[in-house]
Amino acid sequence: MNSIKKYKPLVKHFRQLSVLGTAHASRPHFVPPHSPANEDDIDKFKEFIHNSKRLLVITGAGISTESGIPDYRSEGVGLYARSSNRPVQYQDFVKKADIRQRYWARNFVGWPMFSSVLPNKTHKILSDWEREDSLHWLVTQNVDALHYKAGSKNLTELHGSAHRVECLDCKQMISRPELQDMIKGDNPMWYSQSVDMAPDGDVQLSQEQINGFNVVHLESVWSIKTRIIFETMYKAGDLFDKVKESDSLLVLGSSLEVYSGYRFVNAAHEQKRPIAIVSIGPTRADKLADIKINTKCSEILDHI
């Protein structure tokens, strides 16, 4: 299980970021159009939370849109609606040097902006729930580490973290800020920039921009985030156990189109656990939910 222990090398880095204030406030607005929650939705949600003694929460990219990170699938504002950019495939990454060059060049350019994003009200409320023993376990599909920055500890990062890097050969793990310094040392004269950013910190660069980028120290090093998306790095059985231990399940900001998250909602449904979903737009599990609310997460959580 991924937990706070994985982040010990990054504590100083995150503390430094915490004094930057809301540096992300001027970034593009990625929250999809939505209507405020009505009183009936609010009352149902309050009752759901009140009756939950061992709540399991699954979060997706939709909760980070309020921090200035886009999600993937939202109509009009999601990455797939605005761009043809797609995540690098694992087999392409390990087999093709030009793909690795492209991946790390874009990751290098995107890191300063991606790493400076701060948690929003939803992340902070969930952290508060944990401290108050109102949340049994938190599972996130996001790789942005915003839950950790907000103080959550009982946490599984389903798809890994963009803030950690591992060597393919020796399996040594280092922090992403350390890798940034390594890349700078290999590319003292190379410079490029992009204003676009994906939910995993990737950015758009042309091949002309990428030309000249050196990957001297990167031929055997890659992002844990990429690895975990294409290889199972956690024990699914552990999370199915969390479903069994919980008495209810709440999904926040996820369409659940990716099966890795949907299967736990399906398991909760089969075990007759009450399920609530707060997410703008349809989700794969709408038919399984007892409550579905189409509004931004912070708005509804703020009523609890």
mmCIF file of C-alpha atoms in Angstrom:
data_model
loop_
_atom_site.group_PDB
_atom_site.id
_atom_site.type_symbol
_atom_site.label_atom_id
_atom_site.label_comp_id
_atom_site.label_asym_id
_atom_site.label_seq_id
_atom_site.Cartn_x
_atom_site.Cartn_y
_atom_site.Cartn_z
ATOM 1 C CA MET A 1 0.000 0.000 0.000
ATOM 2 C CA ASN A 2 1.276 3.474 -0.800
ATOM 3 C CA SER A 3 1.378 5.708 2.253
ATOM 4 C CA ILE A 4 2.997 8.767 3.739
ATOM 5 C CA LYS A 5 6.231 6.821 4.308
ATOM 6 C CA LYS A 6 6.917 6.933 0.566
ATOM 7 C CA TYR A 7 7.072 10.724 0.741
ATOM 8 C CA LYS A 8 9.619 11.315 3.491
ATOM 9 C CA PRO A 9 12.222 12.724 1.034
ATOM 10 C CA LEU A 10 9.618 15.232 -0.169
ATOM 11 C CA VAL A 11 8.448 16.653 3.159
ATOM 12 C CA LYS A 12 10.802 19.652 2.988
ATOM 13 C CA HIS A 13 9.816 20.256 -0.653
ATOM 14 C CA PHE A 14 6.092 20.269 0.171
ATOM 15 C CA ARG A 15 6.600 22.524 3.201
ATOM 16 C CA GLN A 16 8.332 25.026 0.954
ATOM 17 C CA LEU A 17 5.402 24.905 -1.463
ATOM 18 C CA SER A 18 2.917 25.494 1.346
ATOM 19 C CA VAL A 19 4.206 29.025 1.890
ATOM 20 C CA LEU A 20 3.634 29.980 -1.728
ATOM 21 C CA GLY A 21 -0.050 30.628 -1.104
ATOM 22 C CA THR A 22 -2.564 30.079 -3.881
ATOM 23 C CA ALA A 23 -0.053 30.375 -6.675
ATOM 24 C CA HIS A 24 -2.340 28.410 -8.930
ATOM 25 C CA ALA A 25 -5.182 30.944 -8.760
ATOM 26 C CA SER A 26 -4.308 32.509 -12.105
ATOM 27 C CA ARG A 27 -4.245 29.206 -13.965
ATOM 28 C CA PRO A 28 -6.947 28.238 -16.475
ATOM 29 C CA HIS A 29 -10.398 27.334 -15.201
ATOM 30 C CA PHE A 30 -10.951 23.587 -15.644
ATOM 31 C CA VAL A 31 -14.125 23.016 -13.621
ATOM 32 C CA PRO A 32 -16.851 21.951 -16.100
ATOM 33 C CA PRO A 33 -20.140 23.875 -16.288
ATOM 34 C CA HIS A 34 -22.510 22.693 -13.565
ATOM 35 C CA SER A 35 -25.503 23.655 -11.449
ATOM 36 C CA PRO A 36 -25.377 24.154 -7.683
ATOM 37 C CA ALA A 37 -26.577 21.268 -5.550
ATOM 38 C CA ASN A 38 -30.237 21.587 -4.586
ATOM 39 C CA GLU A 39 -31.520 21.277 -1.025
ATOM 40 C CA ASP A 40 -32.744 17.732 -1.597
ATOM 41 C CA ASP A 41 -29.278 16.633 -2.775
ATOM 42 C CA ILE A 42 -27.650 18.342 0.200
ATOM 43 C CA ASP A 43 -30.018 16.700 2.697
ATOM 44 C CA LYS A 44 -29.497 13.243 1.169
ATOM 45 C CA PHE A 45 -25.731 13.707 1.203
ATOM 46 C CA LYS A 46 -25.728 14.874 4.827
ATOM 47 C CA GLU A 47 -27.709 11.798 5.828
ATOM 48 C CA PHE A 48 -25.342 9.543 3.864
ATOM 49 C CA ILE A 49 -22.289 10.978 5.624
ATOM 50 C CA HIS A 50 -24.003 10.947 9.024
ATOM 51 C CA ASN A 51 -24.808 7.236 8.660
ATOM 52 C CA SER A 52 -21.273 6.360 7.476
ATOM 53 C CA LYS A 53 -19.048 5.165 10.306
ATOM 54 C CA ARG A 54 -16.311 3.556 8.189
ATOM 55 C CA LEU A 55 -16.362 5.584 4.985
ATOM 56 C CA LEU A 56 -14.231 4.609 1.986
ATOM 57 C CA VAL A 57 -13.583 7.456 -0.471
ATOM 58 C CA ILE A 58 -12.362 7.161 -4.068
ATOM 59 C CA THR A 59 -11.222 10.374 -5.763
ATOM 60 C CA GLY A 60 -10.475 11.180 -9.390
ATOM 61 C CA ALA A 61 -9.104 14.003 -11.503
ATOM 62 C CA GLY A 62 -12.309 16.011 -11.042
ATOM 63 C CA ILE A 63 -11.356 17.009 -7.505
ATOM 64 C CA SER A 64 -8.109 18.626 -8.690
ATOM 65 C CA THR A 65 -9.725 20.841 -11.327
ATOM 66 C CA GLU A 66 -10.367 23.413 -8.608
ATOM 67 C CA SER A 67 -6.608 23.531 -8.042
ATOM 68 C CA GLY A 68 -5.933 24.328 -11.697
ATOM 69 C CA ILE A 69 -5.193 20.816 -13.010
ATOM 70 C CA PRO A 70 -7.442 19.637 -15.859
ATOM 71 C CA ASP A 71 -9.188 16.288 -15.808
ATOM 72 C CA TYR A 72 -9.228 13.944 -18.795
ATOM 73 C CA ARG A 73 -12.815 13.551 -19.961
ATOM 74 C CA SER A 74 -14.947 16.565 -19.000
ATOM 75 C CA GLU A 75 -16.804 18.055 -21.928
ATOM 76 C CA GLY A 76 -15.204 21.217 -23.234
ATOM 77 C CA VAL A 77 -12.497 21.626 -20.577
ATOM 78 C CA GLY A 78 -11.011 18.132 -20.143
ATOM 79 C CA LEU A 79 -7.662 17.243 -21.740
ATOM 80 C CA TYR A 80 -9.220 14.917 -24.322
ATOM 81 C CA ALA A 81 -11.698 17.623 -25.367
ATOM 82 C CA ARG A 82 -8.979 20.237 -25.887
ATOM 83 C CA SER A 83 -6.064 18.209 -27.176
ATOM 84 C CA SER A 84 -5.017 15.092 -29.048
ATOM 85 C CA ASN A 85 -2.322 14.591 -26.410
ATOM 86 C CA ARG A 86 -2.464 11.144 -24.769
ATOM 87 C CA PRO A 87 -0.354 9.456 -22.075
ATOM 88 C CA VAL A 88 2.734 7.598 -23.286
ATOM 89 C CA GLN A 89 2.174 3.854 -23.539
ATOM 90 C CA TYR A 90 4.426 1.708 -21.362
ATOM 91 C CA GLN A 91 5.691 -0.608 -24.112
ATOM 92 C CA ASP A 92 6.543 2.363 -26.325
ATOM 93 C CA PHE A 93 8.386 3.976 -23.428
ATOM 94 C CA VAL A 94 10.669 1.039 -22.688
ATOM 95 C CA LYS A 95 11.334 0.117 -26.333
ATOM 96 C CA LYS A 96 11.835 3.470 -28.071
ATOM 97 C CA ALA A 97 14.548 6.001 -27.212
ATOM 98 C CA ASP A 98 12.741 8.819 -29.017
ATOM 99 C CA ILE A 99 9.616 8.203 -26.913
ATOM 100 C CA ARG A 100 11.663 8.394 -23.719
ATOM 101 C CA GLN A 101 13.260 11.615 -24.940
ATOM 102 C CA ARG A 102 9.833 13.102 -25.685
ATOM 103 C CA TYR A 103 8.377 11.940 -22.369
ATOM 104 C CA TRP A 104 11.173 13.334 -20.209
ATOM 105 C CA ALA A 105 11.464 16.597 -22.135
ATOM 106 C CA ARG A 106 7.761 17.267 -21.618
ATOM 107 C CA ASN A 107 7.881 16.077 -18.015
ATOM 108 C CA PHE A 108 10.888 18.298 -17.313
ATOM 109 C CA VAL A 109 9.148 21.384 -18.708
ATOM 110 C CA GLY A 110 5.879 20.644 -16.918
ATOM 111 C CA TRP A 111 7.339 19.812 -13.511
ATOM 112 C CA PRO A 112 7.791 23.343 -12.066
ATOM 113 C CA MET A 113 4.146 24.217 -12.737
ATOM 114 C CA PHE A 114 2.738 20.792 -11.810
ATOM 115 C CA SER A 115 4.689 20.483 -8.567
ATOM 116 C CA SER A 116 3.658 23.948 -7.352
ATOM 117 C CA VAL A 117 -0.087 23.207 -7.468
ATOM 118 C CA LEU A 118 -1.684 23.337 -4.025
ATOM 119 C CA PRO A 119 -4.567 21.348 -2.543
ATOM 120 C CA ASN A 120 -8.024 22.865 -2.612
ATOM 121 C CA LYS A 121 -10.952 22.786 -0.202
ATOM 122 C CA THR A 122 -11.937 19.214 -1.098
ATOM 123 C CA HIS A 123 -8.473 17.824 -0.333
ATOM 124 C CA LYS A 124 -8.410 19.709 2.972
ATOM 125 C CA ILE A 125 -11.899 18.584 4.016
ATOM 126 C CA LEU A 126 -10.993 14.923 3.393
ATOM 127 C CA SER A 127 -7.842 15.374 5.460
ATOM 128 C CA ASP A 128 -9.959 16.875 8.238
ATOM 129 C CA TRP A 129 -12.360 13.920 8.084
ATOM 130 C CA GLU A 130 -9.423 11.558 8.541
ATOM 131 C CA ARG A 131 -8.177 13.438 11.608
ATOM 132 C CA GLU A 132 -11.699 13.333 13.036
ATOM 133 C CA ASP A 133 -11.917 9.543 12.399
ATOM 134 C CA SER A 134 -14.782 10.114 9.968
ATOM 135 C CA LEU A 135 -12.909 8.540 7.035
ATOM 136 C CA HIS A 136 -11.737 4.921 7.096
ATOM 137 C CA TRP A 137 -9.564 4.965 3.958
ATOM 138 C CA LEU A 138 -8.887 7.155 0.933
ATOM 139 C CA VAL A 139 -8.099 5.833 -2.564
ATOM 140 C CA THR A 140 -7.071 8.288 -5.266
ATOM 141 C CA GLN A 141 -6.650 7.791 -8.987
ATOM 142 C CA ASN A 142 -4.624 11.016 -9.143
ATOM 143 C CA VAL A 143 -0.831 11.259 -9.355
ATOM 144 C CA ASP A 144 -0.592 14.898 -8.221
ATOM 145 C CA ALA A 145 0.103 14.212 -4.498
ATOM 146 C CA LEU A 146 -2.430 16.871 -3.473
ATOM 147 C CA HIS A 147 -3.974 14.580 -0.864
ATOM 148 C CA TYR A 148 -0.577 14.168 0.735
ATOM 149 C CA LYS A 149 0.045 17.903 0.621
ATOM 150 C CA ALA A 150 -3.292 18.391 2.392
ATOM 151 C CA GLY A 151 -2.192 16.037 5.175
ATOM 152 C CA SER A 152 -3.946 12.750 4.344
ATOM 153 C CA LYS A 153 -2.119 9.654 5.598
ATOM 154 C CA ASN A 154 -4.522 6.719 5.276
ATOM 155 C CA LEU A 155 -4.143 6.817 1.514
ATOM 156 C CA THR A 156 -3.587 4.532 -1.463
ATOM 157 C CA GLU A 157 -2.440 6.138 -4.727
ATOM 158 C CA LEU A 158 -4.039 3.779 -7.199
ATOM 159 C CA HIS A 159 -2.024 4.990 -10.192
ATOM 160 C CA GLY A 160 1.123 5.997 -8.341
ATOM 161 C CA SER A 161 2.663 9.422 -7.999
ATOM 162 C CA ALA A 162 4.425 11.814 -10.348
ATOM 163 C CA HIS A 163 6.483 12.929 -7.348
ATOM 164 C CA ARG A 164 8.550 9.723 -7.166
ATOM 165 C CA VAL A 165 10.990 8.180 -9.634
ATOM 166 C CA GLU A 166 12.469 4.689 -9.748
ATOM 167 C CA CYS A 167 15.432 3.151 -11.538
ATOM 168 C CA LEU A 168 14.489 0.256 -13.806
ATOM 169 C CA ASP A 169 17.743 -1.574 -13.062
ATOM 170 C CA CYS A 170 18.374 -1.248 -9.317
ATOM 171 C CA LYS A 171 14.853 -0.186 -8.201
ATOM 172 C CA GLN A 172 16.289 2.715 -6.216
ATOM 173 C CA MET A 173 13.663 5.403 -5.621
ATOM 174 C CA ILE A 174 14.394 9.125 -5.598
ATOM 175 C CA SER A 175 12.227 12.207 -5.368
ATOM 176 C CA ARG A 176 11.153 14.011 -8.515
ATOM 177 C CA PRO A 177 12.892 17.278 -7.428
ATOM 178 C CA GLU A 178 16.188 15.349 -7.302
ATOM 179 C CA LEU A 179 15.616 14.141 -10.839
ATOM 180 C CA GLN A 180 14.865 17.681 -12.000
ATOM 181 C CA ASP A 181 18.338 18.716 -10.855
ATOM 182 C CA MET A 182 19.880 15.757 -12.702
ATOM 183 C CA ILE A 183 18.098 16.721 -15.917
ATOM 184 C CA LYS A 184 19.225 20.340 -15.576
ATOM 185 C CA GLY A 185 22.805 19.127 -15.259
ATOM 186 C CA ASP A 186 22.499 17.140 -18.483
ATOM 187 C CA ASN A 187 20.818 20.033 -20.345
ATOM 188 C CA PRO A 188 22.508 23.285 -19.257
ATOM 189 C CA MET A 189 21.769 25.048 -22.563
ATOM 190 C CA TRP A 190 18.380 23.472 -23.408
ATOM 191 C CA TYR A 191 15.225 25.462 -22.749
ATOM 192 C CA SER A 192 11.586 25.182 -23.714
ATOM 193 C CA GLN A 193 8.221 26.124 -22.258
ATOM 194 C CA SER A 194 4.520 25.323 -22.509
ATOM 195 C CA VAL A 195 1.388 26.780 -20.925
ATOM 196 C CA ASP A 196 -0.596 23.551 -21.340
ATOM 197 C CA MET A 197 -0.636 20.837 -18.666
ATOM 198 C CA ALA A 198 -2.165 17.376 -18.368
ATOM 199 C CA PRO A 199 -3.502 15.717 -15.185
ATOM 200 C CA ASP A 200 -0.191 13.819 -14.897
ATOM 201 C CA GLY A 201 1.997 16.907 -15.388
ATOM 202 C CA ASP A 202 2.695 16.248 -19.060
ATOM 203 C CA VAL A 203 2.788 19.240 -21.430
ATOM 204 C CA GLN A 204 2.605 19.780 -25.177
ATOM 205 C CA LEU A 205 5.916 20.283 -26.994
ATOM 206 C CA SER A 206 6.662 20.133 -30.707
ATOM 207 C CA GLN A 207 9.411 17.885 -32.027
ATOM 208 C CA GLU A 208 11.394 21.007 -32.835
ATOM 209 C CA GLN A 209 11.228 22.006 -29.159
ATOM 210 C CA ILE A 210 12.299 18.525 -28.052
ATOM 211 C CA ASN A 211 15.314 18.337 -30.364
ATOM 212 C CA GLY A 212 18.551 18.638 -28.435
ATOM 213 C CA PHE A 213 17.151 17.387 -25.145
ATOM 214 C CA ASN A 214 19.605 14.936 -23.546
ATOM 215 C CA VAL A 215 18.554 11.862 -21.591
ATOM 216 C CA VAL A 216 22.036 10.825 -20.401
ATOM 217 C CA HIS A 217 20.948 9.954 -16.848
ATOM 218 C CA LEU A 218 17.468 8.887 -17.866
ATOM 219 C CA GLU A 219 18.011 5.774 -19.963
ATOM 220 C CA SER A 220 17.366 3.577 -16.931
ATOM 221 C CA VAL A 221 15.166 5.934 -14.918
ATOM 222 C CA TRP A 222 11.469 6.607 -15.304
ATOM 223 C CA SER A 223 8.489 7.981 -13.450
ATOM 224 C CA ILE A 224 6.691 5.735 -10.983
ATOM 225 C CA LYS A 225 3.504 7.256 -12.340
ATOM 226 C CA THR A 226 4.134 5.737 -15.787
ATOM 227 C CA ARG A 227 5.049 2.386 -14.301
ATOM 228 C CA ILE A 228 1.978 2.076 -12.115
ATOM 229 C CA ILE A 229 -0.474 2.942 -14.868
ATOM 230 C CA PHE A 230 0.679 -0.047 -16.911
ATOM 231 C CA GLU A 231 1.829 -2.464 -14.196
ATOM 232 C CA THR A 232 0.017 -3.279 -10.970
ATOM 233 C CA MET A 233 2.205 -1.924 -8.184
ATOM 234 C CA TYR A 234 -0.250 -2.406 -5.343
ATOM 235 C CA LYS A 235 -2.153 -5.466 -4.157
ATOM 236 C CA ALA A 236 -5.725 -5.212 -5.364
ATOM 237 C CA GLY A 237 -6.675 -7.615 -2.590
ATOM 238 C CA ASP A 238 -5.678 -5.007 -0.017
ATOM 239 C CA LEU A 239 -8.162 -2.544 -1.455
ATOM 240 C CA PHE A 240 -10.915 -5.129 -1.752
ATOM 241 C CA ASP A 241 -10.306 -5.712 1.953
ATOM 242 C CA LYS A 242 -10.826 -1.987 2.520
ATOM 243 C CA VAL A 243 -14.172 -2.271 0.755
ATOM 244 C CA LYS A 244 -15.147 -5.130 3.088
ATOM 245 C CA GLU A 245 -14.019 -3.170 6.143
ATOM 246 C CA SER A 246 -16.029 -0.094 5.115
ATOM 247 C CA ASP A 247 -19.740 0.454 5.600
ATOM 248 C CA SER A 248 -20.210 2.917 2.713
ATOM 249 C CA LEU A 249 -18.392 4.273 -0.341
ATOM 250 C CA LEU A 250 -18.137 7.819 -1.673
ATOM 251 C CA VAL A 251 -16.786 8.661 -5.139
ATOM 252 C CA LEU A 252 -15.598 12.232 -5.721
ATOM 253 C CA GLY A 253 -14.695 13.720 -9.102
ATOM 254 C CA SER A 254 -14.309 10.559 -11.160
ATOM 255 C CA SER A 255 -16.105 9.237 -14.227
ATOM 256 C CA LEU A 256 -14.843 5.755 -13.224
ATOM 257 C CA GLU A 257 -14.222 4.965 -16.882
ATOM 258 C CA VAL A 258 -10.949 3.305 -15.872
ATOM 259 C CA TYR A 259 -11.678 -0.181 -14.541
ATOM 260 C CA SER A 260 -9.012 0.043 -11.829
ATOM 261 C CA GLY A 261 -11.311 2.317 -9.837
ATOM 262 C CA TYR A 262 -14.699 1.081 -11.030
ATOM 263 C CA ARG A 263 -14.124 -2.471 -9.795
ATOM 264 C CA PHE A 264 -14.073 -1.333 -6.168
ATOM 265 C CA VAL A 265 -17.369 0.495 -6.597
ATOM 266 C CA ASN A 266 -18.793 -2.639 -8.185
ATOM 267 C CA ALA A 267 -17.518 -4.696 -5.244
ATOM 268 C CA ALA A 268 -19.174 -2.301 -2.786
ATOM 269 C CA HIS A 269 -22.436 -2.620 -4.719
ATOM 270 C CA GLU A 270 -22.254 -6.423 -4.618
ATOM 271 C CA GLN A 271 -21.712 -6.202 -0.852
ATOM 272 C CA LYS A 272 -24.766 -3.930 -0.594
ATOM 273 C CA ARG A 273 -22.785 -0.964 0.696
ATOM 274 C CA PRO A 274 -24.478 2.424 0.256
ATOM 275 C CA ILE A 275 -22.772 4.348 -2.582
ATOM 276 C CA ALA A 276 -22.748 8.095 -3.234
ATOM 277 C CA ILE A 277 -21.160 9.786 -6.240
ATOM 278 C CA VAL A 278 -20.384 13.505 -6.520
ATOM 279 C CA SER A 279 -19.066 14.238 -9.993
ATOM 280 C CA ILE A 280 -19.985 16.593 -12.810
ATOM 281 C CA GLY A 281 -21.370 14.599 -15.725
ATOM 282 C CA PRO A 282 -22.263 10.907 -16.112
ATOM 283 C CA THR A 283 -20.127 8.150 -14.614
ATOM 284 C CA ARG A 284 -19.728 4.472 -15.341
ATOM 285 C CA ALA A 285 -21.237 3.617 -11.937
ATOM 286 C CA ASP A 286 -24.313 5.864 -11.945
ATOM 287 C CA LYS A 287 -26.551 2.811 -12.071
ATOM 288 C CA LEU A 288 -24.880 1.430 -8.928
ATOM 289 C CA ALA A 289 -25.191 4.606 -6.846
ATOM 290 C CA ASP A 290 -27.813 5.321 -4.223
ATOM 291 C CA ILE A 291 -27.037 9.036 -4.555
ATOM 292 C CA LYS A 292 -25.635 10.855 -7.595
ATOM 293 C CA ILE A 293 -24.988 14.607 -7.392
ATOM 294 C CA ASN A 294 -23.825 16.598 -10.440
ATOM 295 C CA THR A 295 -21.884 19.457 -8.905
ATOM 296 C CA LYS A 296 -18.339 20.321 -7.927
ATOM 297 C CA CYS A 297 -17.039 18.432 -4.930
ATOM 298 C CA SER A 298 -16.087 21.324 -2.682
ATOM 299 C CA GLU A 299 -19.573 22.796 -2.865
ATOM 300 C CA ILE A 300 -21.301 19.695 -1.519
ATOM 301 C CA LEU A 301 -18.585 18.762 0.998
ATOM 302 C CA ASP A 302 -18.679 22.267 2.411
ATOM 303 C CA HIS A 303 -22.180 21.529 3.752
ATOM 304 C CA ILE A 304 -20.890 18.772 6.045
#
